[in-house]
Amino acid sequence: MSTVGRKGGLLSTISSGISNCRSKVRSYIAPEHSEVVNPDGSNVELDSSAPRFKQEEKESYWTYMHNFIGSDITSLVTLPVVVFEPMTMLQKLAEIMEYSHLLDMADQCEDPAMKLAYASTWATSVYFAYQRTWKPFNPILGETYEMVDKSGLTFLAEQVSHHPPVSTAHAENDHFIYDITSKVKTRFMGNALDVFPVGRTRILLKKSNMMLDLVPPPTRVHNLIFGRTWVDSPGDMILTNLTTGDKVVLHFHPCNWFGRKIGRVKSIGKRKGKHQGRGRNDIDGYVYNKEGESKLLITGNWSKSMSCQPCDFEGEPIDGTELKEIWRVADTPKGDKFQYTHFAHNVNSFDSAPQRLLASDSRLRPDRQALEKGDLSRAGVEKSRLEERQRAEKKLREARKQEFTPRWFKMSGDIAPTPWGDLEVYEYNGNYGKHLESAIPAVQTVDVEDPKCIAFDPWQLTPSGDQNVAHASQVFPVSVEPTLAVKAP
């Protein structure tokens, strides 16, 4: 037999083996063989809140999705509206402000260790909201979200890139300034999804003029298609005081496939010689000074409460001191369909909007509004319409060789290294503050007293001959792509 023949036979054998292996794997993880678990130990079949798909829908969806195993599906997959919640990713970014009073306390605190304890607890508090397993809508390029509250906090987010998706946000009050450039990478694992936060978060505490940098752990979403979906974020969260060199390292304990508690052999401190097993949602860690000496231990559970206690250099609690609770999760609505907190409902409400709301605001999205009313059919139609309009605008922009220009943020020129890749950092350009203070709007705004009559308008290009105002709750039709024109500034 020739050499070519031998090689061909070997390659054919390998190819056949791989194909058979794939078939066995697919059959093993097909619906009838899939083992689905619930981290709280409850029976997923008896849980009325568990199913999102009918059985035939699961099988059809699995047939489609298994081709993406091992891939980053951030921008690859179009998902059915049944898996969405009536909120966008920009709004979900704003949920980190639910317990922003902890940053106020960090700014006012004189103890450098407690300053970081308050700030790191603020960073973990949002995980209670992030445990929701409904998917937020992907923002349209140019979409914004604005929020104000009675304490003087202002929050602004903008979608500055579509492929890859990049969101930016800026928040400020009398005590702190918060800035984030948020980008994620994903890895689809069949019935699970790994999410890697390729982002940069900075917090400036105004009184002490201290800059903090936050690196969160990755997240895994379990039981995407089969069983009740649940979220786990095992790994370390690191909050560094860039001004002093102090830092916090918090370990998020993992939960295994069967929902049982696992964790490090030893919890924080010996606790009088007793070892304590740690489980799902539990967090332990230390505040370290710049020399790497532990000063304060932090322990708790992101779904319940967090506490701290002074410790020695070896991490043992100091005699005569006690754990001090510094945060407890607020009461939540009972039986809420999307498991929203009261704050999440406020994020969606026009009550938290400024009087001169931008027409690009997420609250005005027709697909989000339809889903909020329970009209899944209309939500799907509106979602497709927005996506088609976005593709039409992209084609015209490419034809004209025009770059998308964010309104409220700009490229800083910094490249931030992260554990999951480098990130181009955006920064707030200051124009939004001027917009709020100006007597004449710099861009189209709406009267929030009658939001139902306002069209969602994030577009930089508009249909030729039409005014820059859409009628009722409709968006511009996508069929007018050839006649799109640039908006007047």
GROMACS .gro file of C-alpha atoms in nm:
model
  489
    1MET     CA    1   0.000   0.000   0.000
    2SER     CA    2   0.131   0.346  -0.086
    3THR     CA    3   0.228   0.602   0.174
    4VAL     CA    4  -0.054   0.826   0.059
    5GLY     CA    5  -0.297   0.541   0.096
    6ARG     CA    6  -0.174   0.463   0.447
    7LYS     CA    7  -0.206   0.830   0.550
    8GLY     CA    8  -0.552   0.852   0.401
    9GLY     CA    9  -0.660   0.543   0.586
   10LEU     CA   10  -0.520   0.670   0.915
   11LEU     CA   11  -0.688   1.009   0.877
   12SER     CA   12  -1.014   0.844   0.783
   13THR     CA   13  -0.994   0.624   1.090
   14ILE     CA   14  -0.923   0.925   1.315
   15SER     CA   15  -1.204   1.124   1.155
   16SER     CA   16  -1.446   0.832   1.196
   17GLY     CA   17  -1.342   0.794   1.559
   18ILE     CA   18  -1.399   1.162   1.632
   19SER     CA   19  -1.739   1.148   1.461
   20ASN     CA   20  -1.842   0.844   1.666
   21CYS     CA   21  -1.718   1.015   1.982
   22ARG     CA   22  -1.923   1.326   1.902
   23SER     CA   23  -2.231   1.113   1.846
   24LYS     CA   24  -2.185   0.938   2.179
   25VAL     CA   25  -2.131   1.267   2.360
   26ARG     CA   26  -2.439   1.421   2.198
   27SER     CA   27  -2.650   1.119   2.285
   28TYR     CA   28  -2.519   1.129   2.642
   29ILE     CA   29  -2.615   1.491   2.691
   30ALA     CA   30  -2.938   1.473   2.493
   31PRO     CA   31  -3.259   1.554   2.684
   32GLU     CA   32  -3.338   1.196   2.783
   33HIS     CA   33  -2.990   1.146   2.933
   34SER     CA   34  -2.923   1.493   3.072
   35GLU     CA   35  -2.872   1.507   3.446
   36VAL     CA   36  -3.000   1.837   3.577
   37VAL     CA   37  -2.945   1.955   3.928
   38ASN     CA   38  -3.082   2.222   4.155
   39PRO     CA   39  -2.832   2.373   4.398
   40ASP     CA   40  -3.089   2.390   4.678
   41GLY     CA   41  -3.167   2.021   4.638
   42SER     CA   42  -3.528   2.066   4.526
   43ASN     CA   43  -3.689   1.853   4.256
   44VAL     CA   44  -3.658   2.043   3.930
   45GLU     CA   45  -3.955   1.863   3.777
   46LEU     CA   46  -4.181   1.974   4.060
   47ASP     CA   47  -4.058   2.332   4.054
   48SER     CA   48  -4.318   2.535   3.863
   49SER     CA   49  -4.075   2.820   3.805
   50ALA     CA   50  -3.816   2.595   3.643
   51PRO     CA   51  -3.930   2.528   3.284
   52ARG     CA   52  -3.887   2.795   3.018
   53PHE     CA   53  -3.922   2.566   2.719
   54LYS     CA   54  -4.167   2.293   2.628
   55GLN     CA   55  -4.000   1.955   2.576
   56GLU     CA   56  -4.013   1.979   2.195
   57GLU     CA   57  -3.869   2.333   2.217
   58LYS     CA   58  -3.582   2.207   2.432
   59GLU     CA   59  -3.493   1.939   2.180
   60SER     CA   60  -3.509   2.182   1.888
   61TYR     CA   61  -3.306   2.440   2.074
   62TRP     CA   62  -3.047   2.183   2.175
   63THR     CA   63  -3.010   2.070   1.812
   64TYR     CA   64  -2.930   2.430   1.722
   65MET     CA   65  -2.709   2.514   2.020
   66HIS     CA   66  -2.484   2.206   2.037
   67ASN     CA   67  -2.294   2.335   1.732
   68PHE     CA   68  -2.160   2.619   1.948
   69ILE     CA   69  -2.008   2.404   2.225
   70GLY     CA   70  -1.671   2.551   2.325
   71SER     CA   71  -1.741   2.880   2.144
   72ASP     CA   72  -1.780   3.239   2.256
   73ILE     CA   73  -2.150   3.297   2.184
   74THR     CA   74  -2.159   3.660   2.300
   75SER     CA   75  -2.246   3.783   1.950
   76LEU     CA   76  -2.314   3.458   1.763
   77VAL     CA   77  -2.650   3.335   1.877
   78THR     CA   78  -3.000   3.482   1.839
   79LEU     CA   79  -3.201   3.372   2.142
   80PRO     CA   80  -3.579   3.335   2.172
   81VAL     CA   81  -3.753   3.607   2.370
   82VAL     CA   82  -3.882   3.349   2.620
   83VAL     CA   83  -3.540   3.347   2.793
   84PHE     CA   84  -3.531   3.728   2.837
   85GLU     CA   85  -3.627   3.954   3.125
   86PRO     CA   86  -3.777   4.302   3.061
   87MET     CA   87  -3.448   4.479   3.125
   88THR     CA   88  -3.137   4.554   2.919
   89MET     CA   89  -2.775   4.494   3.008
   90LEU     CA   90  -2.733   4.868   3.064
   91GLN     CA   91  -3.004   4.857   3.328
   92LYS     CA   92  -2.846   4.553   3.487
   93LEU     CA   93  -2.523   4.751   3.520
   94ALA     CA   94  -2.720   5.009   3.719
   95GLU     CA   95  -2.826   4.749   3.975
   96ILE     CA   96  -2.483   4.771   4.136
   97MET     CA   97  -2.603   5.103   4.279
   98GLU     CA   98  -2.869   4.941   4.501
   99TYR     CA   99  -2.640   4.953   4.803
  100SER     CA  100  -2.432   5.254   4.698
  101HIS     CA  101  -2.459   5.387   5.054
  102LEU     CA  102  -2.174   5.144   5.133
  103LEU     CA  103  -1.949   5.353   4.908
  104ASP     CA  104  -2.066   5.664   5.092
  105MET     CA  105  -1.962   5.494   5.417
  106ALA     CA  106  -1.627   5.393   5.267
  107ASP     CA  107  -1.561   5.754   5.170
  108GLN     CA  108  -1.643   5.886   5.516
  109CYS     CA  109  -1.458   5.613   5.708
  110GLU     CA  110  -1.116   5.701   5.853
  111ASP     CA  111  -0.997   5.342   5.912
  112PRO     CA  112  -0.821   5.227   5.590
  113ALA     CA  113  -0.915   4.861   5.647
  114MET     CA  114  -1.282   4.936   5.711
  115LYS     CA  115  -1.283   5.165   5.408
  116LEU     CA  116  -1.201   4.863   5.192
  117ALA     CA  117  -1.442   4.640   5.386
  118TYR     CA  118  -1.733   4.870   5.300
  119ALA     CA  119  -1.624   4.906   4.936
  120SER     CA  120  -1.571   4.533   4.879
  121THR     CA  121  -1.905   4.450   5.044
  122TRP     CA  122  -2.069   4.694   4.803
  123ALA     CA  123  -1.904   4.503   4.517
  124THR     CA  124  -2.040   4.169   4.642
  125SER     CA  125  -2.391   4.298   4.718
  126VAL     CA  126  -2.490   4.305   4.351
  127TYR     CA  127  -2.456   3.927   4.323
  128PHE     CA  128  -2.795   3.887   4.488
  129ALA     CA  129  -2.945   4.063   4.185
  130TYR     CA  130  -2.716   3.878   3.944
  131GLN     CA  131  -2.846   3.539   4.059
  132ARG     CA  132  -3.148   3.596   3.832
  133THR     CA  133  -3.116   3.362   3.538
  134TRP     CA  134  -3.326   3.552   3.284
  135LYS     CA  135  -3.117   3.711   3.012
  136PRO     CA  136  -3.120   4.092   2.975
  137PHE     CA  137  -3.170   4.234   2.624
  138ASN     CA  138  -2.851   4.319   2.440
  139PRO     CA  139  -2.839   4.699   2.404
  140ILE     CA  140  -2.867   4.855   2.061
  141LEU     CA  141  -2.557   5.049   1.955
  142GLY     CA  142  -2.605   5.402   2.089
  143GLU     CA  143  -2.866   5.295   2.345
  144THR     CA  144  -2.847   5.465   2.686
  145TYR     CA  145  -2.985   5.428   3.035
  146GLU     CA  146  -3.021   5.708   3.290
  147MET     CA  147  -3.107   5.694   3.658
  148VAL     CA  148  -3.128   5.950   3.937
  149ASP     CA  149  -3.220   5.909   4.303
  150LYS     CA  150  -3.308   6.126   4.600
  151SER     CA  151  -2.956   6.103   4.745
  152GLY     CA  152  -2.816   6.297   4.450
  153LEU     CA  153  -2.678   5.998   4.263
  154THR     CA  154  -2.676   6.015   3.883
  155PHE     CA  155  -2.609   5.711   3.667
  156LEU     CA  156  -2.554   5.703   3.291
  157ALA     CA  157  -2.474   5.403   3.070
  158GLU     CA  158  -2.420   5.385   2.695
  159GLN     CA  159  -2.363   5.101   2.448
  160VAL     CA  160  -2.045   5.201   2.263
  161SER     CA  161  -1.980   4.885   2.059
  162HIS     CA  162  -2.200   4.615   1.913
  163HIS     CA  163  -1.942   4.361   1.788
  164PRO     CA  164  -1.791   4.291   2.035
  165PRO     CA  165  -2.054   4.418   2.282
  166VAL     CA  166  -1.907   4.689   2.505
  167SER     CA  167  -2.105   4.890   2.760
  168THR     CA  168  -1.985   5.190   2.957
  169ALA     CA  169  -2.124   5.361   3.264
  170HIS     CA  170  -2.054   5.661   3.487
  171ALA     CA  171  -2.213   5.731   3.826
  172GLU     CA  172  -2.149   6.008   4.073
  173ASN     CA  173  -2.270   6.163   4.395
  174ASP     CA  174  -2.110   6.374   4.671
  175HIS     CA  175  -1.895   6.083   4.792
  176PHE     CA  176  -1.775   5.881   4.495
  177ILE     CA  177  -1.731   5.854   4.118
  178TYR     CA  178  -1.786   5.518   3.953
  179ASP     CA  179  -1.665   5.429   3.602
  180ILE     CA  180  -1.681   5.100   3.418
  181THR     CA  181  -1.599   4.968   3.072
  182SER     CA  182  -1.782   4.635   3.054
  183LYS     CA  183  -1.710   4.361   2.804
  184VAL     CA  184  -1.766   3.990   2.846
  185LYS     CA  185  -1.634   3.675   2.687
  186THR     CA  186  -1.835   3.357   2.702
  187ARG     CA  187  -1.774   2.986   2.653
  188PHE     CA  188  -2.074   2.766   2.580
  189MET     CA  189  -2.041   2.427   2.748
  190GLY     CA  190  -2.361   2.255   2.634
  191ASN     CA  191  -2.599   2.293   2.926
  192ALA     CA  192  -2.382   2.557   3.093
  193LEU     CA  193  -2.224   2.890   3.003
  194ASP     CA  194  -1.901   3.038   3.137
  195VAL     CA  195  -1.893   3.419   3.151
  196PHE     CA  196  -1.561   3.602   3.185
  197PRO     CA  197  -1.581   3.971   3.286
  198VAL     CA  198  -1.327   4.139   3.059
  199GLY     CA  199  -1.386   4.482   3.207
  200ARG     CA  200  -1.235   4.760   3.412
  201THR     CA  201  -1.408   4.913   3.714
  202ARG     CA  202  -1.272   5.217   3.897
  203ILE     CA  203  -1.416   5.394   4.202
  204LEU     CA  204  -1.284   5.730   4.323
  205LEU     CA  205  -1.359   5.809   4.688
  206LYS     CA  206  -1.378   6.187   4.690
  207LYS     CA  207  -1.301   6.279   5.053
  208SER     CA  208  -0.978   6.077   5.069
  209ASN     CA  209  -0.905   6.106   4.695
  210MET     CA  210  -0.844   5.731   4.679
  211MET     CA  211  -0.882   5.527   4.361
  212LEU     CA  212  -1.006   5.167   4.385
  213ASP     CA  213  -0.981   4.901   4.116
  214LEU     CA  214  -1.215   4.599   4.106
  215VAL     CA  215  -1.157   4.259   3.942
  216PRO     CA  216  -1.458   4.023   3.987
  217PRO     CA  217  -1.453   3.643   3.954
  218PRO     CA  218  -1.590   3.460   3.648
  219THR     CA  219  -1.944   3.323   3.650
  220ARG     CA  220  -2.097   2.994   3.534
  221VAL     CA  221  -2.465   2.965   3.441
  222HIS     CA  222  -2.582   2.605   3.493
  223ASN     CA  223  -2.875   2.419   3.331
  224LEU     CA  224  -2.924   2.661   3.044
  225ILE     CA  225  -3.165   2.435   2.856
  226PHE     CA  226  -3.249   2.137   3.078
  227GLY     CA  227  -3.351   2.180   3.440
  228ARG     CA  228  -3.369   2.486   3.659
  229THR     CA  229  -3.107   2.743   3.569
  230TRP     CA  230  -2.879   2.863   3.850
  231VAL     CA  231  -2.570   3.079   3.876
  232ASP     CA  232  -2.237   3.026   4.050
  233SER     CA  233  -1.936   3.260   4.064
  234PRO     CA  234  -1.649   3.057   4.211
  235GLY     CA  235  -1.313   3.231   4.240
  236ASP     CA  236  -1.152   3.539   4.388
  237MET     CA  237  -1.269   3.899   4.380
  238ILE     CA  238  -0.985   4.148   4.421
  239LEU     CA  239  -1.035   4.512   4.518
  240THR     CA  240  -0.715   4.718   4.521
  241ASN     CA  241  -0.658   5.063   4.665
  242LEU     CA  242  -0.435   5.201   4.388
  243THR     CA  243  -0.349   5.502   4.606
  244THR     CA  244  -0.215   5.314   4.912
  245GLY     CA  245  -0.145   4.960   4.789
  246ASP     CA  246  -0.392   4.802   5.034
  247LYS     CA  247  -0.624   4.538   4.892
  248VAL     CA  248  -0.907   4.294   4.961
  249VAL     CA  249  -0.915   3.936   4.837
  250LEU     CA  250  -1.255   3.768   4.874
  251HIS     CA  251  -1.301   3.401   4.785
  252PHE     CA  252  -1.640   3.301   4.645
  253HIS     CA  253  -1.685   2.937   4.743
  254PRO     CA  254  -1.809   2.707   4.466
  255CYS     CA  255  -2.107   2.476   4.461
  256ASN     CA  256  -2.058   2.136   4.298
  257TRP     CA  257  -2.269   1.982   4.022
  258PHE     CA  258  -2.504   1.817   4.269
  259GLY     CA  259  -2.571   2.130   4.473
  260ARG     CA  260  -2.385   2.005   4.781
  261LYS     CA  261  -2.161   2.234   4.979
  262ILE     CA  262  -1.792   2.220   4.902
  263GLY     CA  263  -1.511   2.462   4.966
  264ARG     CA  264  -1.174   2.507   5.126
  265VAL     CA  265  -1.086   2.270   5.408
  266LYS     CA  266  -1.059   2.560   5.645
  267SER     CA  267  -1.270   2.872   5.672
  268ILE     CA  268  -1.148   3.215   5.770
  269GLY     CA  269  -0.962   3.184   6.099
  270LYS     CA  270  -0.945   2.874   6.315
  271ARG     CA  271  -1.252   2.987   6.508
  272LYS     CA  272  -1.131   2.823   6.830
  273GLY     CA  273  -0.990   2.523   6.649
  274LYS     CA  274  -1.304   2.428   6.458
  275HIS     CA  275  -1.301   2.389   6.083
  276GLN     CA  276  -1.614   2.498   5.903
  277GLY     CA  277  -1.730   2.374   5.563
  278ARG     CA  278  -1.828   2.652   5.329
  279GLY     CA  279  -2.093   2.634   5.060
  280ARG     CA  280  -2.286   2.801   4.784
  281ASN     CA  281  -2.294   3.183   4.797
  282ASP     CA  282  -2.049   3.187   5.091
  283ILE     CA  283  -1.762   3.436   5.082
  284ASP     CA  284  -1.448   3.459   5.293
  285GLY     CA  285  -1.150   3.690   5.265
  286TYR     CA  286  -0.914   3.944   5.414
  287VAL     CA  287  -0.819   4.308   5.392
  288TYR     CA  288  -0.440   4.332   5.353
  289ASN     CA  289  -0.214   4.633   5.397
  290LYS     CA  290   0.049   4.716   5.136
  291GLU     CA  291   0.298   4.489   5.314
  292GLY     CA  292   0.062   4.195   5.265
  293GLU     CA  293  -0.035   4.167   5.632
  294SER     CA  294  -0.396   4.073   5.707
  295LYS     CA  295  -0.578   4.343   5.904
  296LEU     CA  296  -0.945   4.251   5.880
  297LEU     CA  297  -1.131   3.932   5.796
  298ILE     CA  298  -1.453   3.946   5.596
  299THR     CA  299  -1.704   3.663   5.586
  300GLY     CA  300  -2.064   3.608   5.489
  301ASN     CA  301  -2.298   3.509   5.210
  302TRP     CA  302  -2.387   3.729   4.914
  303SER     CA  303  -2.751   3.622   4.932
  304LYS     CA  304  -2.783   3.707   5.303
  305SER     CA  305  -2.530   3.932   5.478
  306MET     CA  306  -2.161   4.022   5.517
  307SER     CA  307  -1.962   4.082   5.835
  308CYS     CA  308  -1.607   4.172   5.933
  309GLN     CA  309  -1.374   4.134   6.233
  310PRO     CA  310  -1.023   4.258   6.320
  311CYS     CA  311  -0.758   3.988   6.284
  312ASP     CA  312  -0.386   3.936   6.344
  313PHE     CA  313  -0.116   3.894   6.081
  314GLU     CA  314  -0.195   3.522   6.056
  315GLY     CA  315  -0.561   3.592   5.987
  316GLU     CA  316  -0.692   3.482   6.327
  317PRO     CA  317  -0.965   3.692   6.494
  318ILE     CA  318  -0.825   3.914   6.768
  319ASP     CA  319  -0.937   3.816   7.118
  320GLY     CA  320  -1.203   4.042   7.258
  321THR     CA  321  -1.339   4.140   6.915
  322GLU     CA  322  -1.660   4.025   6.750
  323LEU     CA  323  -1.797   3.991   6.401
  324LYS     CA  324  -1.967   4.313   6.293
  325GLU     CA  325  -2.242   4.294   6.033
  326ILE     CA  326  -2.192   4.562   5.771
  327TRP     CA  327  -2.455   4.464   5.513
  328ARG     CA  328  -2.777   4.262   5.491
  329VAL     CA  329  -2.984   4.201   5.181
  330ALA     CA  330  -3.306   4.402   5.169
  331ASP     CA  331  -3.650   4.243   5.168
  332THR     CA  332  -3.769   4.140   4.822
  333PRO     CA  333  -4.114   4.113   4.660
  334LYS     CA  334  -4.276   3.774   4.710
  335GLY     CA  335  -4.353   3.559   4.407
  336ASP     CA  336  -4.208   3.803   4.156
  337LYS     CA  337  -4.203   3.644   3.810
  338PHE     CA  338  -3.854   3.766   3.724
  339GLN     CA  339  -3.724   3.757   4.084
  340TYR     CA  340  -3.679   4.133   4.079
  341THR     CA  341  -3.583   4.323   4.390
  342HIS     CA  342  -3.768   4.645   4.477
  343PHE     CA  343  -3.463   4.830   4.342
  344ALA     CA  344  -3.479   4.640   4.010
  345HIS     CA  345  -3.840   4.747   3.969
  346ASN     CA  346  -3.730   5.103   4.036
  347VAL     CA  347  -3.458   5.070   3.771
  348ASN     CA  348  -3.728   4.980   3.519
  349SER     CA  349  -3.965   5.253   3.635
  350PHE     CA  350  -3.984   5.603   3.493
  351ASP     CA  351  -3.986   5.721   3.854
  352SER     CA  352  -3.606   5.684   3.854
  353ALA     CA  353  -3.565   5.872   3.525
  354PRO     CA  354  -3.453   6.235   3.494
  355GLN     CA  355  -3.712   6.485   3.369
  356ARG     CA  356  -3.529   6.528   3.040
  357LEU     CA  357  -3.487   6.164   2.949
  358LEU     CA  358  -3.292   6.076   2.635
  359ALA     CA  359  -3.501   5.906   2.367
  360SER     CA  360  -3.230   5.640   2.346
  361ASP     CA  361  -3.314   5.519   2.699
  362SER     CA  362  -3.369   5.146   2.756
  363ARG     CA  363  -3.704   5.202   2.925
  364LEU     CA  364  -3.846   5.310   2.587
  365ARG     CA  365  -3.755   4.991   2.399
  366PRO     CA  366  -4.077   4.845   2.251
  367ASP     CA  367  -3.959   4.485   2.293
  368ARG     CA  368  -3.877   4.542   2.659
  369GLN     CA  369  -4.212   4.712   2.718
  370ALA     CA  370  -4.403   4.431   2.545
  371LEU     CA  371  -4.225   4.164   2.749
  372GLU     CA  372  -4.297   4.357   3.068
  373LYS     CA  373  -4.669   4.340   2.977
  374GLY     CA  374  -4.641   3.966   2.909
  375ASP     CA  375  -4.687   3.996   2.532
  376LEU     CA  376  -4.414   3.757   2.414
  377SER     CA  377  -4.532   3.759   2.051
  378ARG     CA  378  -4.509   4.137   2.024
  379ALA     CA  379  -4.179   4.137   2.213
  380GLY     CA  380  -4.030   3.896   1.961
  381VAL     CA  381  -4.150   4.103   1.666
  382GLU     CA  382  -4.014   4.427   1.813
  383LYS     CA  383  -3.683   4.265   1.904
  384SER     CA  384  -3.638   4.141   1.546
  385ARG     CA  385  -3.732   4.485   1.411
  386LEU     CA  386  -3.473   4.660   1.625
  387GLU     CA  387  -3.204   4.411   1.528
  388GLU     CA  388  -3.285   4.449   1.158
  389ARG     CA  389  -3.272   4.828   1.187
  390GLN     CA  390  -2.935   4.801   1.361
  391ARG     CA  391  -2.799   4.582   1.080
  392ALA     CA  392  -2.928   4.828   0.820
  393GLU     CA  393  -2.759   5.117   0.994
  394LYS     CA  394  -2.434   4.920   1.019
  395LYS     CA  395  -2.435   4.848   0.644
  396LEU     CA  396  -2.488   5.212   0.559
  397ARG     CA  397  -2.218   5.322   0.802
  398GLU     CA  398  -1.974   5.076   0.644
  399ALA     CA  399  -2.070   5.191   0.293
  400ARG     CA  400  -1.997   5.551   0.392
  401LYS     CA  401  -1.684   5.447   0.585
  402GLN     CA  402  -1.817   5.621   0.894
  403GLU     CA  403  -1.721   5.520   1.246
  404PHE     CA  404  -1.979   5.507   1.522
  405THR     CA  405  -1.922   5.791   1.769
  406PRO     CA  406  -2.051   5.756   2.128
  407ARG     CA  407  -2.225   6.066   2.262
  408TRP     CA  408  -2.130   6.049   2.627
  409PHE     CA  409  -1.806   5.847   2.637
  410LYS     CA  410  -1.480   5.839   2.443
  411MET     CA  411  -1.179   5.617   2.397
  412SER     CA  412  -0.924   5.694   2.668
  413GLY     CA  413  -0.630   5.542   2.484
  414ASP     CA  414  -0.561   5.310   2.780
  415ILE     CA  415  -0.535   4.935   2.734
  416ALA     CA  416  -0.623   4.754   3.057
  417PRO     CA  417  -0.489   4.402   3.112
  418THR     CA  418  -0.741   4.160   3.265
  419PRO     CA  419  -0.715   3.788   3.351
  420TRP     CA  420  -0.918   3.716   3.036
  421GLY     CA  421  -0.760   3.951   2.783
  422ASP     CA  422  -0.676   4.315   2.720
  423LEU     CA  423  -0.946   4.580   2.712
  424GLU     CA  424  -0.971   4.916   2.536
  425VAL     CA  425  -1.094   5.154   2.805
  426TYR     CA  426  -1.360   5.420   2.753
  427GLU     CA  427  -1.396   5.726   2.972
  428TYR     CA  428  -1.680   5.966   3.048
  429ASN     CA  429  -1.649   6.281   2.833
  430GLY     CA  430  -1.840   6.513   3.069
  431ASN     CA  431  -2.103   6.614   2.812
  432TYR     CA  432  -2.392   6.454   2.996
  433GLY     CA  433  -2.348   6.685   3.293
  434LYS     CA  434  -2.354   6.981   3.059
  435HIS     CA  435  -2.665   6.839   2.890
  436LEU     CA  436  -2.850   6.817   3.222
  437GLU     CA  437  -2.756   7.174   3.311
  438SER     CA  438  -2.827   7.328   2.971
  439ALA     CA  439  -3.150   7.510   2.897
  440ILE     CA  440  -3.165   7.374   2.542
  441PRO     CA  441  -3.130   6.996   2.487
  442ALA     CA  442  -2.814   6.893   2.305
  443VAL     CA  443  -2.997   6.589   2.164
  444GLN     CA  444  -3.356   6.474   2.147
  445THR     CA  445  -3.518   6.424   2.487
  446VAL     CA  446  -3.864   6.318   2.594
  447ASP     CA  447  -4.124   6.418   2.850
  448VAL     CA  448  -4.140   6.133   3.098
  449GLU     CA  449  -4.491   6.233   3.200
  450ASP     CA  450  -4.622   6.058   2.887
  451PRO     CA  451  -4.360   5.791   2.804
  452LYS     CA  452  -4.606   5.564   2.618
  453CYS     CA  453  -4.617   5.812   2.330
  454ILE     CA  454  -4.240   5.826   2.286
  455ALA     CA  455  -4.045   5.622   2.033
  456PHE     CA  456  -3.720   5.453   2.123
  457ASP     CA  457  -3.452   5.632   1.921
  458PRO     CA  458  -3.085   5.535   1.967
  459TRP     CA  459  -3.007   5.584   1.599
  460GLN     CA  460  -2.741   5.810   1.454
  461LEU     CA  461  -2.879   5.763   1.103
  462THR     CA  462  -3.245   5.831   1.022
  463PRO     CA  463  -3.475   5.773   0.723
  464SER     CA  464  -3.444   6.048   0.466
  465GLY     CA  465  -3.728   6.295   0.470
  466ASP     CA  466  -3.851   6.202   0.817
  467GLN     CA  467  -3.805   6.418   1.121
  468ASN     CA  468  -3.592   6.294   1.406
  469VAL     CA  469  -3.906   6.195   1.595
  470ALA     CA  470  -4.090   5.867   1.548
  471HIS     CA  471  -4.462   5.834   1.604
  472ALA     CA  472  -4.631   5.653   1.891
  473SER     CA  473  -4.433   5.346   2.004
  474GLN     CA  474  -4.310   5.244   1.659
  475VAL     CA  475  -3.953   5.239   1.536
  476PHE     CA  476  -3.854   5.330   1.182
  477PRO     CA  477  -3.905   5.047   0.929
  478VAL     CA  478  -3.592   4.869   0.807
  479SER     CA  479  -3.702   4.869   0.445
  480VAL     CA  480  -3.588   5.230   0.407
  481GLU     CA  481  -3.217   5.143   0.437
  482PRO     CA  482  -3.118   5.287   0.095
  483THR     CA  483  -3.256   5.626   0.188
  484LEU     CA  484  -3.115   5.655   0.539
  485ALA     CA  485  -2.957   5.992   0.608
  486VAL     CA  486  -2.727   6.126   0.876
  487LYS     CA  487  -2.898   6.298   1.166
  488ALA     CA  488  -2.851   6.667   1.200
  489PRO     CA  489  -2.635   6.744   1.504
   0.00000   0.00000   0.00000
